[in-house]
CSV table of C-alpha atoms in Angstrom, one decimal:
chain,number,residue,atom,x,y,z
A,1,MET,CA,101.7,151.5,87.1
A,2,ALA,CA,100.6,152.9,83.7
A,3,PRO,CA,97.0,152.9,82.8
A,4,SER,CA,97.8,150.5,79.8
A,5,SER,CA,99.5,148.0,82.1
A,6,ALA,CA,96.6,147.9,84.6
A,7,GLY,CA,94.1,147.3,81.6
A,8,PHE,CA,96.4,144.5,80.5
A,9,VAL,CA,96.5,142.9,83.7
A,10,THR,CA,92.7,143.1,84.1
A,11,ALA,CA,92.2,141.6,80.5
A,12,LEU,CA,94.5,138.6,81.5
A,13,THR,CA,93.0,138.0,84.8
A,14,THR,CA,89.4,138.0,83.1
A,15,ALA,CA,90.6,135.7,80.3
A,16,ALA,CA,92.2,133.3,82.9
A,17,LEU,CA,89.0,133.3,85.0
A,18,ALA,CA,86.9,132.5,82.0
A,19,THR,CA,89.1,129.8,80.9
A,20,VAL,CA,89.1,128.1,84.3
A,21,GLY,CA,85.2,128.4,84.5
A,22,PHE,CA,84.8,126.9,81.0
A,23,LEU,CA,87.1,124.1,81.7
A,24,GLY,CA,85.4,123.5,85.0
A,25,TYR,CA,82.1,123.3,83.1
A,26,GLN,CA,83.5,121.1,80.4
A,27,ALA,CA,84.7,118.6,83.2
A,28,TYR,CA,81.3,118.8,85.1
A,29,ALA,CA,79.4,118.2,81.7
A,30,ALA,CA,81.6,115.2,80.8
A,31,THR,CA,81.2,113.4,84.1
A,32,PRO,CA,78.7,110.5,84.3
A,33,ALA,CA,75.5,111.6,86.0
A,34,HIS,CA,75.8,109.1,88.8
A,35,LEU,CA,79.1,110.5,89.9
A,36,THR,CA,77.7,114.2,90.2
A,37,LYS,CA,74.1,113.8,91.5
A,38,ALA,CA,73.1,112.3,94.8
A,39,ARG,CA,70.7,109.4,94.8
A,40,THR,CA,67.4,110.1,96.6
A,41,ASN,CA,65.7,106.7,96.3
A,42,GLY,CA,68.1,105.1,98.9
A,43,THR,CA,69.7,102.6,96.5
A,44,PRO,CA,73.5,102.9,95.9
A,45,ALA,CA,74.7,104.6,92.7
A,46,ILE,CA,77.2,101.8,92.0
A,47,THR,CA,77.0,98.3,93.3
A,48,ALA,CA,80.0,95.9,93.8
A,49,PRO,CA,80.3,93.4,91.0
A,50,LYS,CA,79.5,89.9,91.9
A,51,ALA,CA,81.0,86.6,90.9
A,52,PRO,CA,78.9,83.5,90.0
A,53,GLY,CA,77.1,82.4,92.9
A,54,GLY,CA,76.4,85.9,94.2
A,55,ARG,CA,79.9,86.5,96.0
A,56,LYS,CA,81.4,89.8,95.6
A,57,ASN,CA,84.4,89.9,93.3
A,58,ALA,CA,86.6,92.9,94.3
A,59,ALA,CA,88.8,92.4,91.3
A,60,LEU,CA,86.2,93.4,88.9
A,61,LEU,CA,85.8,97.1,88.0
A,62,PRO,CA,82.6,98.6,89.2
A,63,PRO,CA,80.3,99.3,86.2
A,64,GLY,CA,79.7,103.1,85.7
A,65,SER,CA,83.1,104.2,87.1
A,66,GLY,CA,84.0,106.1,84.1
A,67,ALA,CA,85.9,105.6,81.0
A,68,GLY,CA,89.4,105.7,79.8
A,69,ALA,CA,92.6,105.5,81.7
A,70,ARG,CA,91.9,106.4,85.3
A,71,VAL,CA,92.3,105.6,89.0
A,72,VAL,CA,89.1,104.4,90.7
A,73,TYR,CA,88.7,104.7,94.3
A,74,SER,CA,85.8,103.1,96.2
A,75,LEU,CA,84.8,105.0,99.5
A,76,ARG,CA,82.8,102.1,100.9
A,77,GLY,CA,85.0,99.2,99.4
A,78,HIS,CA,88.3,100.8,100.6
A,79,ARG,CA,89.7,99.6,97.1
A,80,VAL,CA,91.5,101.2,94.2
A,81,TRP,CA,91.5,100.1,90.6
A,82,LEU,CA,94.1,101.2,88.2
A,83,VAL,CA,92.4,101.2,84.8
A,84,GLY,CA,94.2,101.5,81.5
A,85,LEU,CA,92.8,102.1,78.1
A,86,GLY,CA,89.9,99.8,77.0
A,87,ASP,CA,88.9,99.7,80.6
A,88,LYS,CA,91.6,97.1,81.4
A,89,VAL,CA,92.2,96.7,85.1
A,90,ILE,CA,96.1,97.0,85.4
A,91,ARG,CA,95.9,96.5,89.3
A,92,THR,CA,93.4,96.5,92.2
A,93,PHE,CA,94.3,96.7,95.9
A,94,LYS,CA,92.9,97.5,99.3
A,95,VAL,CA,93.7,100.9,101.1
A,96,THR,CA,93.2,102.5,104.3
A,97,PRO,CA,91.7,105.7,104.1
A,98,GLY,CA,92.2,108.7,106.5
A,99,ASN,CA,89.5,110.3,108.4
A,100,ILE,CA,88.6,113.1,105.8
A,101,ALA,CA,87.1,111.7,102.6
A,102,PRO,CA,86.5,113.3,99.2
A,103,ALA,CA,83.0,113.5,97.8
A,104,PRO,CA,82.3,111.1,95.0
A,105,GLY,CA,83.2,112.7,91.7
A,106,VAL,CA,85.7,112.9,89.0
A,107,TYR,CA,89.1,114.7,89.9
A,108,ALA,CA,92.5,115.1,88.4
A,109,VAL,CA,95.9,114.6,90.1
A,110,THR,CA,97.0,118.1,91.1
A,111,SER,CA,100.3,117.6,92.8
A,112,ARG,CA,102.8,114.8,93.7
A,113,SER,CA,105.6,114.5,96.3
A,114,ASN,CA,108.2,111.7,96.3
A,115,ALA,CA,108.8,111.8,100.2
A,116,VAL,CA,107.2,113.7,102.9
A,117,THR,CA,105.8,113.3,106.4
A,118,GLY,CA,102.1,112.6,106.7
A,119,THR,CA,99.8,114.7,109.0
A,120,ASP,CA,99.9,111.8,111.4
A,121,GLY,CA,103.6,112.1,111.7
A,122,THR,CA,104.4,108.9,109.6
A,123,PRO,CA,107.1,109.2,106.8
A,124,ILE,CA,105.4,108.6,103.6
A,125,GLU,CA,106.4,108.3,99.8
A,126,HIS,CA,104.8,108.4,96.4
A,127,VAL,CA,102.2,111.0,97.4
A,128,VAL,CA,99.6,111.5,94.6
A,129,ARG,CA,97.1,114.3,95.6
A,130,PHE,CA,93.8,114.9,93.7
A,131,THR,CA,91.8,117.3,95.7
A,132,SER,CA,91.3,118.8,99.2
A,133,VAL,CA,88.6,119.0,101.7
A,134,ASP,CA,88.4,122.1,104.2
A,135,GLY,CA,92.2,122.7,103.5
A,136,VAL,CA,93.2,119.1,104.2
A,137,ALA,CA,94.9,117.5,101.0
A,138,ILE,CA,93.4,114.1,99.9
A,139,GLY,CA,95.6,111.7,98.2
A,140,PHE,CA,97.4,108.2,98.0
A,141,SER,CA,100.5,107.6,99.9
A,142,ALA,CA,102.5,104.6,101.2
A,143,ALA,CA,104.2,104.5,104.6
A,144,VAL,CA,108.0,104.2,104.2
A,145,ARG,CA,108.4,101.8,107.1
A,146,LYS,CA,106.3,99.0,108.3
A,147,ALA,CA,103.7,100.5,110.8
A,148,PRO,CA,100.2,99.4,111.9
A,149,PRO,CA,97.4,101.0,110.0
A,150,PRO,CA,96.5,104.3,111.5
A,151,ASP,CA,93.6,104.3,114.1
A,152,PHE,CA,91.8,107.5,113.2
A,153,THR,CA,89.0,106.8,115.8
A,154,THR,CA,91.2,107.8,118.6
A,155,THR,CA,92.9,110.9,117.1
A,156,THR,CA,91.9,114.4,116.4
A,157,VAL,CA,94.4,114.7,113.6
A,158,ARG,CA,92.6,115.5,110.4
A,159,THR,CA,94.0,113.4,107.5
A,160,GLY,CA,93.2,112.9,104.0
A,161,GLY,CA,95.9,110.3,103.3
A,162,ILE,CA,94.8,107.1,101.5
A,163,ARG,CA,97.4,104.6,102.6
A,164,GLU,CA,98.5,101.9,100.2
A,165,SER,CA,101.3,99.3,100.5
A,166,ARG,CA,104.8,100.5,99.1
A,167,ALA,CA,104.4,98.0,96.2
A,168,ASP,CA,101.0,99.4,95.4
A,169,GLY,CA,102.4,103.0,95.9
A,170,ASP,CA,105.1,102.3,93.5
A,171,VAL,CA,102.6,101.3,90.8
A,172,MET,CA,100.3,104.3,91.7
A,173,TRP,CA,103.3,106.7,91.5
A,174,THR,CA,104.1,105.5,87.9
A,175,PHE,CA,100.5,105.3,86.7
A,176,ALA,CA,99.0,108.5,88.2
A,177,THR,CA,101.0,111.5,86.9
A,178,ILE,CA,99.9,115.0,87.1
A,179,GLY,CA,96.4,115.6,85.3
A,180,ALA,CA,95.5,111.7,85.6
A,181,THR,CA,91.8,111.2,86.2
A,182,VAL,CA,90.6,109.9,89.6
A,183,ALA,CA,87.0,108.7,89.9
A,184,VAL,CA,85.9,108.5,93.4
A,185,ILE,CA,82.8,106.2,93.8
A,186,PRO,CA,80.6,105.6,96.8
């Protein structure tokens, strides 16, 4: 390789790393504080919305879950909200998480697969991945055929699949394209 080629490759690599670092910092700086910092006073960062009379109303979008079009995923509530512009909830539904969970924070959809086999051996469709934990991909998916919810308490298989119904998976697939925002809340 000629010296000028090596210098060119080094310059491109340096520029790429600087760009990724800058974009990462921008994403971190734009993230609401409650999604990036752990609470130390023992109170939850986000509480479930309550309906009149004090009952929880799962259909209401949790306050402080971000802004703009996004997917909001509640770790404790096992619920997803698909949020359009103007914080309008397009759809909300229950999910069954895997045994590996993402940390609360803001992510972007990084990859999608129309149909694959899940780590638990179940055929799944409309896979929307947004992060990984210790090499395990984390994302939303729907089982292709009717199967009982996975029982992750009796298996050693590590899975980050967040299972949804096929109907909900169809809507997620259309809504959460590459780059779409996913806000994971406690």
